[in-house]
């Protein structure tokens, strides 16, 4: 006789086995780490990495990879059907600093990629879609400290405008068509595995590499420019926790505020000096200063805590120690 436990196990296995995830933009800063994390949960072969760029070397041999331009809707649709995809994580985008250099391209990629994915998700009745927004939705008229979930939102960068518009497309597809699309407003992300892709917060990654190689760094932001930041392991955990949360717990269908820590270039330099006493920082602000000045300094993410239990683990000292440990000891960073 078949036991209840066996049936339950089999049911659970079928649920897990049926998840087929397509990560678009998998060779980017978040994509590499998110793909690795998703593969460890859903199985290597059930997470298909895709990008316009070549496969990131950290992903090579860990699971399927397809070369894909998200702007080509037909090809995307073919892949979704061919690979039996049930969930899409859309990470392809042009970030804030690069966006200001080419506003038309940023608007076109950031909007059209989302609309292509949402349309296909609706047509193919996909289980879930993930699409990240950013603290860049906030503008100079938003509160600077503990910026709330709902507030004045008047972004001044093309990147911020595209993220804010995208949030409302997600909300629209959820309410009008029942597409279960979920989103987080990431702060600036700091990682040691993959390089950042053209954002205003990139200095907080570059500074670690320069500290190790040259014991000095020239910051493109002023010393007292506070910005909301987060260590990548927290961001990956937040993404997976949000995607695994029961749908009826989620009260926000635009995008959730998310916070980790907040610091200035001067503060991170002081923390780095504790590890490398000879480290020196100089300041030479460029066009990215105006972008940073338009964003809040810190974020109130209490709604994420209430709805799906979010709590960050890393602060500046713990992150700094962990960054240096991995940059010094991980094989891929050996010179
Ligand atoms: P990234 O630039 O490092 O990676 C984006 C990837 O998308 C790249 O590998 C790129 O080759 C790929 N891509 C670009 N155009 C494509 C196309 N047409 N088809 C397929 N792939 C394409 O960016 P990231 O930092 O990993 O960011 C991922 C997402 O998270 C973006 O939506 C970004 O706005 C958001 N976000 C990132 C941060 C951060 O600090 N990294 C903060 C807030 C929000
Ligand atoms: N890190 C991102 C950027 O600076 C924030 O979305 O563009």
Coordinates of C-alpha atoms and ligand atoms in Angstrom, one line a residue:
X1 CA 0.0 0.0 0.0
X2 CA 1.3 3.5 -0.8
X3 CA 1.8 5.6 2.3
X4 CA 0.7 9.2 2.8
X5 CA 4.3 10.2 3.4
X6 CA 5.2 8.7 0.0
X7 CA 2.4 10.6 -1.7
X8 CA 3.4 13.9 0.0
X9 CA 7.1 13.3 -1.0
X10 CA 6.0 12.6 -4.5
X11 CA 3.8 15.7 -4.6
X12 CA 6.6 17.9 -3.3
X13 CA 9.0 16.4 -5.8
X14 CA 6.6 17.0 -8.7
X15 CA 6.1 20.6 -7.6
X16 CA 9.9 21.2 -7.5
X17 CA 10.5 19.1 -10.7
X18 CA 8.0 21.2 -12.6
X19 CA 9.8 24.5 -11.9
X20 CA 11.8 25.5 -15.0
X21 CA 13.5 28.9 -14.6
X22 CA 14.8 31.2 -17.3
X23 CA 17.3 33.8 -16.0
X24 CA 17.7 36.7 -18.6
X25 CA 20.9 38.7 -18.0
X26 CA 22.6 35.8 -16.3
X27 CA 26.1 37.0 -17.1
X28 CA 25.6 40.3 -15.1
X29 CA 26.5 41.3 -11.6
X30 CA 23.3 39.8 -10.0
X31 CA 22.6 37.2 -12.7
X32 CA 25.7 35.1 -12.0
X33 CA 25.1 34.8 -8.3
X34 CA 21.3 34.4 -8.6
X35 CA 21.7 31.7 -11.2
X36 CA 24.1 29.8 -9.0
X37 CA 21.7 30.1 -6.0
X38 CA 18.7 29.1 -8.0
X39 CA 20.5 26.1 -9.4
X40 CA 21.3 24.9 -5.9
X41 CA 17.6 25.0 -5.0
X42 CA 15.8 23.9 -8.2
X43 CA 18.6 21.7 -9.8
X44 CA 21.2 22.7 -12.3
X45 CA 19.2 21.6 -15.4
X46 CA 16.1 23.4 -14.3
X47 CA 17.7 26.8 -14.4
X48 CA 18.5 28.1 -17.9
X49 CA 21.0 31.0 -17.9
X50 CA 20.7 33.4 -20.9
X51 CA 22.4 36.6 -21.9
X52 CA 23.4 38.7 -24.9
X53 CA 27.0 38.4 -23.6
X54 CA 28.9 35.1 -23.5
X55 CA 28.3 32.8 -20.6
X56 CA 30.1 34.0 -17.5
X57 CA 33.0 31.7 -16.6
X58 CA 31.6 31.1 -13.1
X59 CA 28.5 29.6 -14.7
X60 CA 30.3 27.4 -17.3
X61 CA 29.6 23.7 -16.8
X62 CA 27.0 24.3 -14.0
X63 CA 23.9 24.1 -16.2
X64 CA 22.2 25.1 -19.5
X65 CA 23.1 28.4 -21.2
X66 CA 21.3 30.0 -24.2
X67 CA 22.4 33.0 -26.1
X68 CA 19.4 35.3 -26.2
X69 CA 18.4 38.9 -27.0
X70 CA 15.4 39.8 -24.8
X71 CA 14.4 42.4 -27.3
X72 CA 13.7 39.7 -29.9
X73 CA 10.3 38.7 -28.6
X74 CA 9.8 35.8 -31.0
X75 CA 13.1 34.2 -30.1
X76 CA 12.3 34.7 -26.4
X77 CA 8.9 33.1 -26.9
X78 CA 10.4 30.1 -28.7
X79 CA 12.9 29.6 -25.9
X80 CA 10.1 29.8 -23.3
X81 CA 8.1 27.1 -25.1
X82 CA 11.1 24.9 -26.1
X83 CA 12.6 24.9 -22.6
X84 CA 9.2 24.4 -20.8
X85 CA 9.9 27.6 -18.8
X86 CA 7.5 28.2 -15.9
X87 CA 9.3 31.2 -14.3
X88 CA 11.4 34.1 -15.7
X89 CA 13.9 36.3 -13.8
X90 CA 14.5 39.3 -16.0
X91 CA 17.8 41.0 -15.1
X92 CA 18.7 42.6 -18.4
X93 CA 18.8 46.4 -18.1
X94 CA 20.9 49.5 -18.6
X95 CA 21.8 51.0 -15.2
X96 CA 21.8 54.6 -14.0
X97 CA 25.2 55.9 -15.1
X98 CA 25.3 54.3 -18.5
X99 CA 21.6 55.2 -19.0
X100 CA 22.4 59.0 -18.7
X101 CA 25.0 58.5 -21.6
X102 CA 22.3 56.9 -23.8
X103 CA 18.8 57.7 -22.6
X104 CA 17.0 56.4 -25.6
X105 CA 18.8 53.0 -25.5
X106 CA 18.1 52.8 -21.7
X107 CA 14.4 53.5 -22.1
X108 CA 14.1 51.2 -25.0
X109 CA 15.8 48.2 -23.4
X110 CA 14.5 48.7 -19.9
X111 CA 10.8 49.0 -21.0
X112 CA 10.6 46.7 -24.0
X113 CA 12.4 43.8 -22.3
X114 CA 9.8 44.0 -19.5
X115 CA 6.8 44.3 -21.8
X116 CA 8.1 41.3 -23.9
X117 CA 8.5 39.2 -20.8
X118 CA 5.1 40.2 -19.3
X119 CA 3.3 39.5 -22.6
X120 CA 4.8 36.1 -22.9
X121 CA 4.1 35.3 -19.2
X122 CA 0.5 36.2 -19.8
X123 CA 0.2 34.2 -23.0
X124 CA 2.0 31.1 -21.7
X125 CA 0.4 31.4 -18.2
X126 CA 3.8 31.3 -16.5
X127 CA 3.7 30.7 -12.7
X128 CA 5.9 33.7 -11.7
X129 CA 8.0 36.5 -13.0
X130 CA 10.8 38.4 -11.2
X131 CA 11.9 41.9 -12.3
X132 CA 14.0 44.2 -10.1
X133 CA 13.3 47.9 -9.6
X134 CA 15.7 50.2 -7.8
X135 CA 16.1 53.0 -5.3
X136 CA 16.6 55.1 -8.5
X137 CA 12.8 55.4 -8.7
X138 CA 13.1 58.1 -5.9
X139 CA 14.1 61.6 -6.8
X140 CA 15.1 64.9 -5.2
X141 CA 11.6 65.5 -3.8
X142 CA 11.5 62.1 -2.0
X143 CA 12.5 62.0 1.7
X144 CA 16.3 61.7 2.1
X145 CA 16.3 59.6 5.3
X146 CA 14.3 56.4 5.8
X147 CA 12.5 56.9 2.5
X148 CA 9.1 55.2 2.9
X149 CA 7.4 52.6 0.6
X150 CA 4.8 55.1 -0.5
X151 CA 5.9 58.7 -0.9
X152 CA 6.6 61.4 -3.5
X153 CA 8.3 59.7 -6.4
X154 CA 9.7 62.0 -9.1
X155 CA 12.8 60.4 -10.6
X156 CA 15.2 62.6 -12.6
X157 CA 17.3 59.9 -14.4
X158 CA 16.1 57.9 -17.4
X159 CA 16.9 54.8 -15.5
X160 CA 14.7 55.9 -12.6
X161 CA 11.9 56.8 -14.9
X162 CA 12.1 53.4 -16.6
X163 CA 12.0 51.6 -13.3
X164 CA 9.1 53.6 -12.0
X165 CA 7.1 53.0 -15.2
X166 CA 8.1 49.3 -15.1
X167 CA 6.7 49.0 -11.6
X168 CA 3.3 50.2 -12.8
X169 CA 3.4 47.8 -15.7
X170 CA 4.0 44.9 -13.2
X171 CA 1.1 46.2 -11.1
X172 CA -1.1 46.4 -14.2
X173 CA -0.3 42.9 -15.5
X174 CA -0.9 41.5 -12.0
X175 CA -4.3 43.1 -11.5
X176 CA -5.5 43.0 -15.1
X177 CA -4.2 39.6 -16.3
X178 CA -3.2 37.8 -13.0
X179 CA 0.5 37.5 -13.9
X180 CA 2.3 36.8 -10.6
X181 CA 5.1 39.3 -11.1
X182 CA 7.2 40.3 -8.1
X183 CA 9.7 43.0 -7.6
X184 CA 12.3 44.6 -5.2
X185 CA 13.8 48.1 -5.2
X186 CA 17.4 47.0 -4.8
X187 CA 19.9 49.4 -3.2
X188 CA 23.4 49.6 -4.6
X189 CA 24.8 46.0 -4.6
X190 CA 28.3 45.0 -3.5
X191 CA 29.7 41.7 -4.7
X192 CA 33.0 40.0 -5.1
X193 CA 32.0 37.3 -7.7
X194 CA 30.9 39.5 -10.7
X195 CA 31.6 43.1 -11.7
X196 CA 28.9 45.8 -11.6
X197 CA 27.5 47.0 -14.9
X198 CA 27.5 50.8 -15.1
X199 CA 25.7 52.1 -12.0
X200 CA 26.3 55.1 -9.7
X201 CA 26.9 52.8 -6.7
X202 CA 29.7 50.9 -8.5
X203 CA 32.4 52.8 -6.5
X204 CA 31.6 50.7 -3.5
X205 CA 32.8 47.6 -5.4
X206 CA 35.7 49.2 -7.3
X207 CA 37.1 50.5 -4.0
X208 CA 37.8 47.0 -2.7
X209 CA 39.7 45.9 -5.8
X210 CA 41.7 49.2 -5.9
X211 CA 42.5 48.9 -2.2
X212 CA 44.0 45.5 -2.7
X213 CA 45.9 46.2 -5.9
X214 CA 47.0 49.8 -5.4
X215 CA 46.2 50.7 -1.7
X216 CA 44.4 53.8 -3.0
X217 CA 41.2 54.8 -4.7
X218 CA 39.8 58.0 -6.4
X219 CA 36.1 58.2 -5.6
X220 CA 33.8 59.6 -8.3
X221 CA 31.4 60.6 -5.4
X222 CA 32.0 63.2 -2.7
X223 CA 33.1 61.9 0.7
X224 CA 29.8 62.6 2.5
X225 CA 27.5 61.1 -0.2
X226 CA 25.4 58.6 1.7
X227 CA 23.6 56.0 -0.3
X228 CA 21.5 52.8 0.5
X229 CA 23.7 49.7 -0.2
X230 CA 23.4 46.0 0.3
X231 CA 25.8 43.0 0.2
X232 CA 25.0 40.5 -2.6
X233 CA 24.3 37.5 -0.3
X234 CA 21.5 39.6 1.3
X235 CA 20.1 40.6 -2.1
X236 CA 20.1 37.0 -3.4
X237 CA 18.4 35.8 -0.2
X238 CA 15.8 38.6 -0.4
X239 CA 15.0 37.8 -4.0
X240 CA 14.5 34.1 -3.3
X241 CA 12.5 34.8 -0.1
X242 CA 10.2 37.1 -2.0
X243 CA 9.7 34.6 -4.9
X244 CA 9.0 31.8 -2.5
X245 CA 6.5 33.8 -0.3
X246 CA 2.9 32.9 -0.5
X247 CA 1.1 35.1 -3.1
X248 CA -1.6 36.1 -0.6
X249 CA 1.0 37.6 1.8
X250 CA 2.2 40.2 -0.8
X251 CA 0.4 43.6 -0.5
X252 CA 2.7 45.4 -2.9
X253 CA 2.5 44.6 -6.6
X254 CA 4.6 47.5 -7.8
X255 CA 7.9 46.9 -6.0
X256 CA 9.0 46.5 -2.4
X257 CA 11.5 48.8 -0.7
X258 CA 14.6 46.9 0.4
X259 CA 17.3 48.0 2.8
X260 CA 20.6 46.7 4.0
X261 CA 23.0 49.4 5.1
X262 CA 23.8 53.0 4.3
X263 CA 27.3 54.6 4.1
X264 CA 29.4 57.3 2.5
X265 CA 32.7 56.9 0.6
X266 CA 34.5 58.3 3.6
X267 CA 32.9 55.7 5.9
X268 CA 33.7 52.7 3.7
X269 CA 37.3 54.1 3.3
X270 CA 37.7 54.1 7.1
X271 CA 36.4 50.6 7.3
X272 CA 38.9 49.5 4.6
X273 CA 41.7 51.2 6.5
X274 CA 41.1 48.9 9.4
X275 CA 42.2 46.0 7.1
X276 CA 44.7 47.9 4.9
X277 CA 46.2 50.7 7.1
X278 CA 48.2 52.3 4.2
X279 CA 44.9 52.7 2.1
X280 CA 44.3 56.3 0.9
X281 CA 41.2 57.8 -0.7
X282 CA 40.9 60.9 -3.0
X283 CA 37.7 62.5 -4.2
X284 CA 37.1 63.6 -7.8
X285 CA 33.3 63.8 -8.3
X286 CA 32.0 63.5 -11.8
X287 CA 28.5 63.4 -13.5
X288 CA 27.5 60.5 -11.2
X289 CA 27.4 62.9 -8.2
X290 CA 24.2 64.6 -9.5
X291 CA 22.6 61.1 -9.9
X292 CA 23.6 60.1 -6.3
X293 CA 22.4 63.5 -4.9
X294 CA 19.0 62.8 -6.4
X295 CA 18.5 59.6 -4.4
X296 CA 17.6 59.0 -0.8
X297 CA 20.4 58.2 1.7
X298 CA 18.5 55.4 3.5
X299 CA 15.4 53.4 2.9
X300 CA 12.5 52.3 5.1
X301 CA 11.8 48.6 4.2
X302 CA 9.4 47.8 7.0
X303 CA 6.6 46.7 4.6
X304 CA 8.9 43.9 3.3
X305 CA 9.5 42.9 6.9
X306 CA 5.8 42.8 7.6
X307 CA 4.7 41.0 4.4
X308 CA 7.3 38.4 3.8
X309 CA 9.6 38.6 6.8
X310 CA 12.6 40.4 5.3
X311 CA 15.6 41.1 7.6
X312 CA 19.1 41.9 6.4
X313 CA 22.2 40.2 7.9
X314 CA 25.2 42.2 6.7
X315 CA 26.3 45.6 8.0
X316 CA 29.4 47.6 6.8
X317 CA 32.0 45.9 9.0
X318 CA 30.8 42.4 8.4
X319 CA 30.6 42.9 4.7
X320 CA 34.0 44.5 4.5
X321 CA 35.6 41.6 6.3
X322 CA 33.8 39.1 4.0
X323 CA 34.7 41.0 0.8
X324 CA 38.4 41.0 1.7
X325 CA 38.4 37.3 2.7
X326 CA 36.9 36.2 -0.6
X327 CA 38.9 38.6 -2.8
X328 CA 42.1 37.3 -1.2
X329 CA 41.2 33.6 -1.0
X330 CA 38.8 32.6 -3.8
X331 CA 40.5 30.9 -6.7
X332 CA 39.0 33.0 -9.5
X333 CA 40.6 36.2 -8.1
X334 CA 44.2 34.8 -8.0
X335 CA 46.5 36.9 -10.1
Ligands
LIG1 P1 24.4 44.1 -15.2 O1 24.6 45.2 -16.2 O2 25.6 43.6 -14.4 O3 23.8 42.8 -16.0 C1 22.8 42.9 -16.9 C2 23.0 41.8 -17.9 O4 22.0 41.9 -18.9 C3 24.3 41.9 -18.7 O5 25.0 40.6 -18.5 C4 24.0 42.2 -20.1 O6 24.8 41.5 -21.1 C5 22.6 41.6 -20.2 N1 21.8 42.2 -21.3 C6 21.8 43.5 -21.7 N2 21.0 43.6 -22.8 C7 20.5 42.4 -23.0 C8 19.6 41.9 -24.0 N3 19.1 42.7 -25.0 N4 19.2 40.6 -24.0 C9 19.7 39.8 -23.0 N5 20.6 40.2 -22.1 C10 21.0 41.5 -22.1 O7 23.2 44.5 -14.2 P2 22.9 44.0 -12.7 O8 23.6 44.9 -11.8 O9 23.1 42.5 -12.7 O10 21.4 44.3 -12.6 C11 20.3 43.4 -12.9 C12 19.0 44.1 -12.6 O11 19.0 44.6 -11.3 C13 18.8 45.3 -13.5 O12 17.4 45.4 -13.8 C14 19.2 46.5 -12.6 O13 18.5 47.6 -12.9 C15 18.7 46.0 -11.2 N6 19.4 46.6 -10.2 C16 20.7 46.4 -10.0 C17 21.4 47.1 -8.9 C18 22.9 46.9 -8.7 O14 23.4 47.6 -7.8 N7 23.5 46.0 -9.4 C19 20.7 47.9 -8.1 C20 19.3 48.1 -8.3 C21 18.7 47.4 -9.3
LIG2 N1 23.2 50.3 -8.4 C1 22.3 50.8 -9.3 C2 22.8 52.0 -10.0 O1 23.7 52.7 -9.4 C3 21.0 51.3 -8.5 O2 19.9 50.8 -9.3 O3 22.4 52.3 -11.1

